[in-house]
mmCIF file of C-alpha atoms in Angstrom:
data_model
loop_
_atom_site.group_PDB
_atom_site.id
_atom_site.type_symbol
_atom_site.label_atom_id
_atom_site.label_comp_id
_atom_site.label_asym_id
_atom_site.label_seq_id
_atom_site.Cartn_x
_atom_site.Cartn_y
_atom_site.Cartn_z
ATOM 1 C CA MET A 1 -20.444 -58.271 81.083
ATOM 2 C CA PRO A 2 -20.354 -56.960 77.475
ATOM 3 C CA ASP A 3 -17.521 -54.607 76.445
ATOM 4 C CA ASN A 4 -19.943 -52.048 75.022
ATOM 5 C CA ILE A 5 -21.798 -51.622 78.304
ATOM 6 C CA LEU A 6 -21.934 -47.804 78.068
ATOM 7 C CA ALA A 7 -23.666 -48.000 74.697
ATOM 8 C CA ILE A 8 -26.105 -50.577 76.029
ATOM 9 C CA LEU A 9 -26.873 -48.441 79.078
ATOM 10 C CA GLN A 10 -27.523 -45.499 76.780
ATOM 11 C CA ASN A 11 -29.591 -47.291 74.138
ATOM 12 C CA GLY A 12 -30.981 -50.525 75.606
ATOM 13 C CA GLY A 13 -34.589 -51.179 76.483
ATOM 14 C CA LEU A 14 -35.464 -50.499 80.125
ATOM 15 C CA SER A 15 -37.934 -52.162 82.461
ATOM 16 C CA LEU A 16 -38.465 -51.270 86.116
ATOM 17 C CA LYS A 17 -37.807 -54.117 88.546
ATOM 18 C CA GLY A 18 -38.079 -52.397 91.913
ATOM 19 C CA GLU A 19 -37.196 -49.430 94.100
ATOM 20 C CA PHE A 20 -34.384 -48.964 96.618
ATOM 21 C CA ARG A 21 -36.129 -47.588 99.692
ATOM 22 C CA TRP A 22 -33.304 -46.600 102.065
ATOM 23 C CA GLY A 23 -31.884 -43.557 100.209
ATOM 24 C CA SER A 24 -32.799 -39.877 100.335
ATOM 25 C CA ASN A 25 -33.642 -39.721 96.622
ATOM 26 C CA TYR A 26 -35.762 -41.923 94.384
ATOM 27 C CA THR A 27 -33.623 -44.801 93.123
ATOM 28 C CA PHE A 28 -34.784 -47.767 91.037
ATOM 29 C CA LEU A 29 -33.500 -51.144 89.928
ATOM 30 C CA ILE A 30 -33.772 -51.424 86.162
ATOM 31 C CA GLN A 31 -33.351 -54.327 83.770
ATOM 32 C CA VAL A 32 -31.509 -53.316 80.614
ATOM 33 C CA ASN A 33 -32.099 -55.383 77.465
ATOM 34 C CA HIS A 34 -30.240 -55.088 74.177
ATOM 35 C CA ASN A 35 -29.822 -57.613 71.335
ATOM 36 C CA GLY A 36 -30.400 -60.599 73.580
ATOM 37 C CA GLN A 37 -28.195 -59.292 76.366
ATOM 38 C CA SER A 38 -29.660 -58.400 79.741
ATOM 39 C CA PHE A 39 -28.265 -56.999 82.991
ATOM 40 C CA LEU A 40 -29.350 -54.892 85.950
ATOM 41 C CA ALA A 41 -28.697 -51.193 86.476
ATOM 42 C CA VAL A 42 -29.385 -48.507 89.076
ATOM 43 C CA TYR A 43 -31.537 -45.650 87.794
ATOM 44 C CA LYS A 44 -31.684 -42.272 89.554
ATOM 45 C CA PRO A 45 -34.141 -39.839 87.930
ATOM 46 C CA SER A 46 -33.277 -36.157 88.263
ATOM 47 C CA LEU A 47 -36.852 -35.346 89.205
ATOM 48 C CA GLY A 48 -36.593 -37.718 92.155
ATOM 49 C CA GLU A 49 -33.844 -35.741 93.885
ATOM 50 C CA ARG A 50 -34.502 -34.186 97.261
ATOM 51 C CA PRO A 51 -33.624 -30.455 97.091
ATOM 52 C CA LEU A 52 -30.386 -29.452 98.833
ATOM 53 C CA TRP A 53 -29.574 -25.911 99.933
ATOM 54 C CA ASP A 54 -25.990 -26.021 98.636
ATOM 55 C CA PHE A 55 -26.341 -27.911 95.328
ATOM 56 C CA PRO A 56 -28.311 -26.803 92.259
ATOM 57 C CA ALA A 57 -31.662 -28.525 91.807
ATOM 58 C CA HIS A 58 -31.733 -31.634 89.593
ATOM 59 C CA SER A 59 -27.926 -31.726 89.288
ATOM 60 C CA LEU A 60 -27.018 -34.747 91.431
ATOM 61 C CA THR A 61 -27.508 -37.397 88.767
ATOM 62 C CA LYS A 62 -25.194 -35.511 86.427
ATOM 63 C CA ARG A 63 -22.569 -35.512 89.168
ATOM 64 C CA GLU A 64 -22.810 -39.309 89.252
ATOM 65 C CA VAL A 65 -21.706 -39.350 85.613
ATOM 66 C CA ALA A 66 -18.968 -36.760 86.183
ATOM 67 C CA ALA A 67 -17.502 -38.876 88.997
ATOM 68 C CA TYR A 68 -17.370 -41.882 86.678
ATOM 69 C CA LEU A 69 -15.582 -39.814 84.030
ATOM 70 C CA VAL A 70 -12.930 -38.616 86.492
ATOM 71 C CA SER A 71 -12.347 -42.149 87.801
ATOM 72 C CA GLN A 72 -11.878 -43.389 84.243
ATOM 73 C CA ALA A 73 -9.571 -40.496 83.323
ATOM 74 C CA LEU A 74 -7.352 -41.387 86.282
ATOM 75 C CA GLY A 75 -7.253 -45.003 85.104
ATOM 76 C CA TRP A 76 -8.539 -46.207 88.469
ATOM 77 C CA HIS A 77 -11.866 -47.691 87.272
ATOM 78 C CA LEU A 78 -13.446 -47.474 90.717
ATOM 79 C CA ILE A 79 -16.982 -46.519 89.685
ATOM 80 C CA PRO A 80 -19.329 -48.814 87.733
ATOM 81 C CA PRO A 81 -20.123 -47.728 84.152
ATOM 82 C CA THR A 82 -22.494 -44.757 84.346
ATOM 83 C CA VAL A 83 -24.360 -42.696 81.752
ATOM 84 C CA TYR A 84 -26.866 -39.851 81.751
ATOM 85 C CA ARG A 85 -29.944 -40.992 79.888
ATOM 86 C CA LEU A 86 -32.606 -38.645 78.588
ATOM 87 C CA GLU A 87 -35.234 -41.280 77.852
ATOM 88 C CA ALA A 88 -36.058 -43.358 80.928
ATOM 89 C CA PRO A 89 -39.217 -44.431 82.819
ATOM 90 C CA HIS A 90 -39.313 -41.395 85.131
ATOM 91 C CA GLY A 91 -37.477 -38.894 82.986
ATOM 92 C CA PRO A 92 -33.787 -38.047 82.514
ATOM 93 C CA GLY A 93 -31.329 -39.379 85.043
ATOM 94 C CA SER A 94 -28.234 -41.454 85.665
ATOM 95 C CA LEU A 95 -28.068 -45.142 84.812
ATOM 96 C CA GLN A 96 -25.279 -47.197 86.388
ATOM 97 C CA GLN A 97 -24.399 -50.857 86.104
ATOM 98 C CA PHE A 98 -25.634 -52.690 89.198
ATOM 99 C CA ILE A 99 -22.856 -54.521 91.052
ATOM 100 C CA GLN A 100 -23.772 -57.739 92.807
ATOM 101 C CA HIS A 101 -22.430 -57.567 96.366
ATOM 102 C CA ASP A 102 -23.053 -58.414 99.996
ATOM 103 C CA PRO A 103 -24.600 -55.254 101.539
ATOM 104 C CA GLN A 104 -23.579 -56.442 104.998
ATOM 105 C CA TYR A 105 -19.887 -56.300 104.064
ATOM 106 C CA HIS A 106 -18.629 -52.713 103.920
ATOM 107 C CA TYR A 107 -15.949 -50.325 105.184
ATOM 108 C CA PHE A 108 -16.716 -50.846 108.862
ATOM 109 C CA ASN A 109 -16.181 -54.596 108.717
ATOM 110 C CA PHE A 110 -13.722 -54.848 105.806
ATOM 111 C CA ARG A 111 -10.836 -57.204 106.389
ATOM 112 C CA PRO A 112 -7.399 -55.511 106.602
ATOM 113 C CA GLU A 113 -6.468 -56.506 103.039
ATOM 114 C CA HIS A 114 -9.549 -54.726 101.711
ATOM 115 C CA LEU A 115 -8.972 -51.596 103.811
ATOM 116 C CA LEU A 116 -5.474 -51.317 102.332
ATOM 117 C CA ARG A 117 -7.009 -51.104 98.843
ATOM 118 C CA LEU A 118 -8.864 -47.884 99.659
ATOM 119 C CA ARG A 119 -6.033 -45.422 98.929
ATOM 120 C CA PRO A 120 -7.262 -44.585 95.403
ATOM 121 C CA VAL A 121 -10.837 -44.176 96.674
ATOM 122 C CA ALA A 122 -9.627 -41.758 99.344
ATOM 123 C CA LEU A 123 -7.784 -39.714 96.711
ATOM 124 C CA LEU A 124 -10.713 -39.811 94.290
ATOM 125 C CA ASP A 125 -12.934 -38.407 97.021
ATOM 126 C CA VAL A 126 -10.503 -35.537 97.569
ATOM 127 C CA LEU A 127 -10.408 -34.768 93.853
ATOM 128 C CA ILE A 128 -14.184 -34.835 93.358
ATOM 129 C CA ASN A 129 -14.836 -33.228 96.768
ATOM 130 C CA ASN A 130 -17.133 -36.005 97.933
ATOM 131 C CA ALA A 131 -19.398 -34.633 100.660
ATOM 132 C CA ASP A 132 -20.941 -37.991 101.573
ATOM 133 C CA ARG A 133 -18.597 -41.008 101.495
ATOM 134 C CA LYS A 134 -20.446 -43.441 103.735
ATOM 135 C CA GLY A 135 -19.148 -46.864 104.711
ATOM 136 C CA SER A 136 -21.839 -48.636 102.686
ATOM 137 C CA HIS A 137 -20.712 -46.853 99.502
ATOM 138 C CA LEU A 138 -17.689 -49.188 99.302
ATOM 139 C CA ILE A 139 -18.540 -52.649 97.994
ATOM 140 C CA LEU A 140 -16.890 -55.790 96.623
ATOM 141 C CA ASP A 141 -18.272 -57.914 93.806
ATOM 142 C CA PRO A 142 -18.068 -61.752 93.734
ATOM 143 C CA GLN A 143 -14.695 -61.490 91.913
ATOM 144 C CA ASP A 144 -13.292 -59.394 94.807
ATOM 145 C CA ASN A 145 -13.206 -56.197 92.733
ATOM 146 C CA LEU A 146 -13.575 -53.011 94.781
ATOM 147 C CA TRP A 147 -16.236 -50.501 93.695
ATOM 148 C CA ALA A 148 -17.302 -47.080 94.943
ATOM 149 C CA ILE A 149 -20.923 -45.976 94.456
ATOM 150 C CA ASP A 150 -23.205 -42.990 95.195
ATOM 151 C CA HIS A 151 -21.496 -39.812 93.999
ATOM 152 C CA GLY A 152 -24.367 -37.366 93.638
ATOM 153 C CA VAL A 153 -23.137 -34.999 96.360
ATOM 154 C CA CYS A 154 -19.752 -34.196 94.814
ATOM 155 C CA PHE A 155 -17.897 -31.443 92.905
ATOM 156 C CA HIS A 156 -18.985 -28.460 94.989
ATOM 157 C CA GLU A 157 -16.712 -25.431 94.572
ATOM 158 C CA ASP A 158 -16.316 -25.086 98.357
ATOM 159 C CA ASP A 159 -14.384 -27.655 100.382
ATOM 160 C CA LYS A 160 -17.022 -30.127 101.600
ATOM 161 C CA LEU A 161 -15.077 -33.384 101.851
ATOM 162 C CA ARG A 162 -16.863 -35.661 104.330
ATOM 163 C CA THR A 163 -15.743 -39.253 104.386
ATOM 164 C CA VAL A 164 -15.194 -42.271 106.613
ATOM 165 C CA ILE A 165 -11.816 -42.944 104.932
ATOM 166 C CA TRP A 166 -9.204 -41.028 106.916
ATOM 167 C CA ASP A 167 -7.018 -44.122 107.377
ATOM 168 C CA PHE A 168 -4.154 -42.726 105.292
ATOM 169 C CA ALA A 169 -4.068 -39.121 106.554
ATOM 170 C CA GLY A 170 -0.551 -37.703 106.405
ATOM 171 C CA GLU A 171 0.858 -40.608 104.390
ATOM 172 C CA PRO A 172 2.789 -39.858 101.176
ATOM 173 C CA ILE A 173 0.799 -40.547 98.025
ATOM 174 C CA PRO A 174 2.308 -43.491 96.091
ATOM 175 C CA GLU A 175 4.281 -42.398 93.025
ATOM 176 C CA GLU A 176 2.078 -44.274 90.549
ATOM 177 C CA MET A 177 -0.988 -42.466 91.886
ATOM 178 C CA MET A 178 0.850 -39.141 91.696
ATOM 179 C CA ASP A 179 1.510 -39.872 88.013
ATOM 180 C CA ASP A 180 -2.213 -40.430 87.477
ATOM 181 C CA ILE A 181 -3.073 -37.163 89.248
ATOM 182 C CA ASN A 182 -0.532 -35.278 87.141
ATOM 183 C CA SER A 183 -2.137 -36.773 84.041
ATOM 184 C CA LEU A 184 -5.549 -35.580 85.250
ATOM 185 C CA CYS A 185 -4.152 -32.060 85.650
ATOM 186 C CA GLU A 186 -2.859 -32.126 82.081
ATOM 187 C CA GLN A 187 -6.237 -33.272 80.745
ATOM 188 C CA LEU A 188 -8.033 -30.481 82.608
ATOM 189 C CA GLU A 189 -5.610 -27.805 81.408
ATOM 190 C CA ARG A 190 -6.066 -28.461 77.691
ATOM 191 C CA LYS A 191 -8.952 -29.022 75.313
ATOM 192 C CA SER A 192 -9.179 -32.730 76.073
ATOM 193 C CA SER A 193 -12.037 -35.171 75.603
ATOM 194 C CA LEU A 194 -12.362 -35.295 79.398
ATOM 195 C CA LEU A 195 -12.826 -31.544 79.616
ATOM 196 C CA ALA A 196 -15.453 -31.627 76.878
ATOM 197 C CA ALA A 197 -17.312 -34.491 78.545
ATOM 198 C CA LEU A 198 -17.295 -32.906 82.001
ATOM 199 C CA SER A 199 -18.683 -29.688 80.519
ATOM 200 C CA ASP A 200 -21.958 -31.519 79.886
ATOM 201 C CA TYR A 201 -22.409 -32.216 83.603
ATOM 202 C CA LEU A 202 -20.573 -29.564 85.642
ATOM 203 C CA THR A 203 -20.182 -25.785 85.575
ATOM 204 C CA PRO A 204 -16.879 -24.186 84.487
ATOM 205 C CA ARG A 205 -16.210 -23.171 88.100
ATOM 206 C CA GLU A 206 -16.773 -26.711 89.333
ATOM 207 C CA ILE A 207 -14.369 -28.053 86.712
ATOM 208 C CA SER A 208 -11.778 -25.425 87.677
ATOM 209 C CA ALA A 209 -12.141 -26.555 91.286
ATOM 210 C CA ILE A 210 -11.193 -30.133 90.288
ATOM 211 C CA LEU A 211 -7.996 -28.762 88.761
ATOM 212 C CA SER A 212 -7.246 -26.715 91.875
ATOM 213 C CA ARG A 213 -7.679 -29.734 94.129
ATOM 214 C CA SER A 214 -5.523 -31.835 91.802
ATOM 215 C CA LYS A 215 -2.721 -29.280 91.826
ATOM 216 C CA LYS A 216 -2.849 -29.038 95.600
ATOM 217 C CA LEU A 217 -2.236 -32.791 95.830
ATOM 218 C CA THR A 218 0.705 -32.498 93.430
ATOM 219 C CA GLU A 219 2.174 -29.902 95.794
ATOM 220 C CA THR A 220 1.554 -31.626 99.140
ATOM 221 C CA ARG A 221 2.059 -35.162 97.768
ATOM 222 C CA GLN A 222 0.281 -36.575 100.803
ATOM 223 C CA PHE A 223 -3.158 -37.691 101.914
ATOM 224 C CA PRO A 224 -4.913 -34.800 103.669
ATOM 225 C CA TYR A 225 -5.794 -34.724 107.344
ATOM 226 C CA PRO A 226 -9.406 -34.293 108.494
ATOM 227 C CA PRO A 227 -10.358 -30.602 108.715
ATOM 228 C CA SER A 228 -10.525 -29.107 112.188
ATOM 229 C CA ASP A 229 -12.916 -26.262 111.341
ATOM 230 C CA ARG A 230 -15.906 -28.298 110.153
ATOM 231 C CA ARG A 231 -17.479 -31.757 110.228
ATOM 232 C CA ALA A 232 -15.211 -34.285 108.509
ATOM 233 C CA PHE A 233 -17.511 -37.327 108.631
ATOM 234 C CA PRO A 234 -20.828 -38.002 106.864
ATOM 235 C CA TYR A 235 -24.074 -38.627 108.697
ATOM 236 C CA PRO A 236 -25.078 -41.345 109.048
ATOM 237 C CA LEU A 237 -21.737 -43.158 108.772
ATOM 238 C CA ILE A 238 -23.319 -46.131 106.970
#
């Protein structure tokens, strides 16, 4: 995969190859071509989003990009390269590198060694307030790299964390991950490039909520327990 994949996603030629039919929103498989290079990407047009009562209209694709930015800022690189593209076949939307994977292999049948690698994903979901972490949103590529996908329903100001990953509840957060979370706090508290980038996709209150959740983790220093006052799991689970 080329090093300048973000630039290619943003500027390459696009051709529709098909549609993913099992999601709630319109999602397409796209071929991206640029200077003789070609690869597949997942395209989610903003106009293809199903309205939600608790999220602003046409905002989910921007949240996909914001989640990628937070993952990168943490240094965890869990989310495939993602951009927000204005010129695309069905209007503005997110464009994310497609990861080859076995869709039948996911959280609910992961081998133990793969389940143990989910700690950073669990923390990322807390930080971005992921309201829909299904088991099928965790995939492995042919090189055994772990990826997390589908982050449109994230970053709400209210606590809406719903996830299948409660395996580590109550455990202390590893020190190296605490260092990364502290670094995220610092980037959100000053005029950083991360703060400027997130401002294109989230409201000031939503960005402040990321900082609040980050600081809470620096205080508790442990993986949270499932809430007892609301639903803690997504539906469906896969």
